[in-house]
Amino acid sequence: MTEEHCLEGPFIAYYRVSSAKQDRTGNGMEAQRRDIGIFMAAYACDGDVVASYQDVASGKHDDPRRRPGLSEALAHCRQIGGTLLVSKLDRLSRKVLHIAQLVEDKSVKFKVVSMPYADTFQLHLYASLAEQERKFISLRTKAALASVKAKGTALGGDRGGAANAAIANRRIADHHAQNIDQIATPMRAAGATYQAIADALTRAGVETPRGKKTWHPQTVKNALKRLGADQ
């Protein structure tokens, strides 16, 4: 590591998980700690992580009352002139406006450890593109699943008896699996747990094969097996 690329502390770490269940099981939190540890070893030439804060809250919320850990972390950074570390930009927020407010706040510094040299413009642009992509994925998936449900209704109405009904159900399940392929398969390949993938699909508003709003780890596992992505 060259001196010009050496980043100085002190550093304060911030972690966020979306649900109490994730917090209890450690899903997501361990990966965030790992990434910040990698950053400290590779890029931090001076200073330590002097404190860490965390929240159990959706990234869609920017109300300080819903994110007390973030508020405390920012206040601590301002107090000691430290740099806030987050593993990914969406750990700070999933809202472009909130990201913009944070990156423009001259009273506090922060680093996204997966993009250690990204400047303010790049972070704002990344947040905007990520938000657009999430919205489009949600719309595309909803449209595809609406089509699958319509086909499923037609197939389910077949009077061919139990055998045809079973075939129809398998076709519906196969279609649902294909529709979440672009979300679930890359996440699983990157090491995401079934619970993390289920949470992502639930946040995106994707319905399960049974038309439910909430995904569960076993439902994700079944879909990935259909795709051959989780043998």
Short mmCIF file of C-alpha atoms in Angstrom, two decimals, residues 24-190:
data_model
loop_
_atom_site.label_atom_id
_atom_site.label_comp_id
_atom_site.label_asym_id
_atom_site.label_seq_id
_atom_site.Cartn_x
_atom_site.Cartn_y
_atom_site.Cartn_z
CA ARG A 24 -30.26 -12.79 16.47
CA THR A 25 -28.83 -15.22 13.95
CA GLY A 26 -25.96 -12.99 12.83
CA ASN A 27 -27.01 -13.12 9.18
CA GLY A 28 -25.38 -10.22 7.38
CA MET A 29 -23.63 -8.80 10.44
CA GLU A 30 -20.66 -11.18 10.23
CA ALA A 31 -20.11 -10.29 6.57
CA GLN A 32 -20.11 -6.58 7.41
CA ARG A 33 -17.54 -7.10 10.17
CA ARG A 34 -15.42 -9.19 7.79
CA ASP A 35 -15.45 -6.46 5.12
CA ILE A 36 -14.48 -3.73 7.57
CA GLY A 37 -11.70 -5.98 8.89
CA ILE A 38 -10.39 -6.41 5.33
CA PHE A 39 -10.48 -2.64 4.83
CA MET A 40 -8.54 -2.00 8.02
CA ALA A 41 -5.85 -4.50 7.04
CA ALA A 42 -5.50 -3.30 3.45
CA TYR A 43 -6.16 0.45 3.49
CA ALA A 44 -5.88 1.90 7.00
CA CYS A 45 -2.32 3.00 7.69
CA ASP A 46 -3.01 4.82 10.94
CA GLY A 47 -5.73 4.58 13.58
CA ASP A 48 -8.05 1.88 14.86
CA VAL A 49 -11.77 1.18 14.98
CA VAL A 50 -12.40 2.92 18.29
CA ALA A 51 -16.14 2.20 18.50
CA SER A 52 -18.93 0.44 16.66
CA TYR A 53 -22.68 1.02 16.46
CA GLN A 54 -25.51 -0.93 14.90
CA ASP A 55 -29.20 -0.76 14.06
CA VAL A 56 -31.90 -3.31 13.39
CA ALA A 57 -33.97 -1.33 10.89
CA SER A 58 -34.88 -1.16 7.23
CA GLY A 59 -32.58 0.88 5.02
CA LYS A 60 -35.67 2.71 3.78
CA HIS A 61 -35.96 4.56 7.10
CA ASP A 62 -33.97 7.76 7.64
CA ASP A 63 -35.81 8.96 10.76
CA PRO A 64 -33.16 9.20 13.54
CA ARG A 65 -35.69 7.67 15.95
CA ARG A 66 -35.70 4.53 13.81
CA ARG A 67 -31.88 4.55 13.41
CA PRO A 68 -30.45 5.51 16.84
CA GLY A 69 -27.23 3.62 16.18
CA LEU A 70 -26.48 5.68 13.09
CA SER A 71 -27.24 8.93 14.93
CA GLU A 72 -24.86 7.96 17.74
CA ALA A 73 -22.16 6.87 15.29
CA LEU A 74 -22.33 10.18 13.39
CA ALA A 75 -22.26 12.17 16.62
CA HIS A 76 -19.20 10.22 17.79
CA CYS A 77 -17.44 10.84 14.47
CA ARG A 78 -18.06 14.58 14.75
CA GLN A 79 -16.83 14.61 18.33
CA ILE A 80 -13.46 12.98 17.62
CA GLY A 81 -13.01 13.89 13.95
CA GLY A 82 -13.29 10.24 12.99
CA THR A 83 -14.30 8.49 9.80
CA LEU A 84 -17.45 6.37 9.69
CA LEU A 85 -16.99 2.97 8.05
CA VAL A 86 -19.81 0.98 6.42
CA SER A 87 -19.43 -2.24 4.47
CA LYS A 88 -21.72 -1.17 1.63
CA LEU A 89 -23.55 2.01 0.72
CA ASP A 90 -26.97 0.48 1.38
CA ARG A 91 -25.98 -0.12 5.01
CA LEU A 92 -26.23 3.67 5.41
CA SER A 93 -29.48 4.00 3.49
CA ARG A 94 -31.42 2.79 0.48
CA LYS A 95 -32.75 6.28 -0.23
CA VAL A 96 -30.82 8.54 -2.60
CA LEU A 97 -31.88 11.70 -0.76
CA HIS A 98 -30.58 10.40 2.56
CA ILE A 99 -27.29 9.33 0.97
CA ALA A 100 -26.95 12.77 -0.65
CA GLN A 101 -27.47 14.50 2.69
CA LEU A 102 -24.83 12.34 4.35
CA VAL A 103 -22.17 12.71 1.65
CA GLU A 104 -22.66 16.48 1.54
CA ASP A 105 -22.39 16.83 5.33
CA LYS A 106 -18.96 18.41 5.79
CA SER A 107 -19.01 17.81 9.54
CA VAL A 108 -18.49 14.06 9.18
CA LYS A 109 -16.41 11.79 6.96
CA PHE A 110 -17.33 8.28 5.91
CA LYS A 111 -15.96 5.49 3.78
CA VAL A 112 -17.73 2.66 2.02
CA VAL A 113 -15.14 -0.06 2.51
CA SER A 114 -16.08 -1.93 -0.68
CA MET A 115 -15.32 1.31 -2.59
CA PRO A 116 -12.47 2.80 -0.53
CA TYR A 117 -11.49 5.55 -2.97
CA ALA A 118 -14.93 6.54 -4.26
CA ASP A 119 -15.53 10.29 -4.11
CA THR A 120 -18.74 12.15 -3.28
CA PHE A 121 -19.95 12.28 -6.89
CA GLN A 122 -19.34 8.58 -7.44
CA LEU A 123 -21.17 7.60 -4.25
CA HIS A 124 -24.17 9.75 -5.13
CA LEU A 125 -24.25 8.31 -8.65
CA TYR A 126 -23.95 4.75 -7.35
CA ALA A 127 -26.81 5.31 -4.89
CA SER A 128 -29.01 6.74 -7.63
CA LEU A 129 -28.31 3.87 -10.02
CA ALA A 130 -28.83 1.26 -7.29
CA GLU A 131 -32.20 2.78 -6.37
CA GLN A 132 -33.30 2.79 -10.03
CA GLU A 133 -32.21 -0.82 -10.41
CA ARG A 134 -34.10 -1.93 -7.27
CA LYS A 135 -37.28 -0.24 -8.49
CA PHE A 136 -36.99 -1.77 -11.93
CA ILE A 137 -36.28 -5.25 -10.56
CA SER A 138 -39.34 -4.97 -8.35
CA LEU A 139 -41.55 -3.82 -11.25
CA ARG A 140 -40.20 -6.47 -13.61
CA THR A 141 -40.64 -9.25 -11.07
CA LYS A 142 -44.18 -8.15 -10.18
CA ALA A 143 -45.13 -8.07 -13.86
CA ALA A 144 -43.63 -11.50 -14.49
CA LEU A 145 -45.32 -13.01 -11.45
CA ALA A 146 -48.66 -11.48 -12.42
CA SER A 147 -48.33 -13.27 -15.74
CA VAL A 148 -47.41 -16.51 -13.99
CA LYS A 149 -50.39 -16.22 -11.65
CA ALA A 150 -52.72 -15.67 -14.61
CA LYS A 151 -51.34 -18.75 -16.36
CA GLY A 152 -51.57 -20.69 -13.12
CA THR A 153 -55.24 -19.82 -12.76
CA ALA A 154 -55.91 -21.10 -16.27
CA LEU A 155 -53.95 -24.26 -15.68
CA GLY A 156 -55.55 -24.77 -12.29
CA GLY A 157 -58.97 -24.57 -13.93
CA ASP A 158 -58.25 -27.59 -16.09
CA ARG A 159 -60.76 -30.33 -15.39
CA GLY A 160 -58.22 -33.09 -16.06
CA GLY A 161 -58.16 -34.13 -12.44
CA ALA A 162 -55.45 -34.36 -9.77
CA ALA A 163 -52.68 -35.32 -12.21
CA ASN A 164 -53.20 -32.21 -14.35
CA ALA A 165 -53.49 -30.07 -11.24
CA ALA A 166 -50.12 -31.39 -10.02
CA ILE A 167 -48.55 -30.64 -13.42
CA ALA A 168 -50.03 -27.13 -13.29
CA ASN A 169 -48.62 -26.55 -9.81
CA ARG A 170 -45.18 -27.68 -10.92
CA ARG A 171 -45.30 -25.33 -13.88
CA ILE A 172 -46.26 -22.44 -11.63
CA ALA A 173 -43.42 -23.24 -9.23
CA ASP A 174 -40.96 -23.48 -12.13
CA HIS A 175 -42.09 -20.10 -13.46
CA HIS A 176 -41.71 -18.49 -10.05
CA ALA A 177 -38.23 -19.94 -9.69
CA GLN A 178 -37.21 -18.50 -13.07
CA ASN A 179 -38.61 -15.10 -12.13
CA ILE A 180 -36.44 -14.79 -9.02
CA ASP A 181 -33.37 -16.25 -10.73
CA GLN A 182 -31.67 -12.87 -11.26
CA ILE A 183 -32.08 -11.96 -7.61
CA ALA A 184 -31.66 -15.24 -5.74
CA THR A 185 -28.96 -17.04 -7.73
CA PRO A 186 -26.29 -14.28 -7.62
CA MET A 187 -26.98 -13.68 -3.92
CA ARG A 188 -26.60 -17.38 -3.11
CA ALA A 189 -23.43 -17.60 -5.22
CA ALA A 190 -22.03 -14.68 -3.21
#
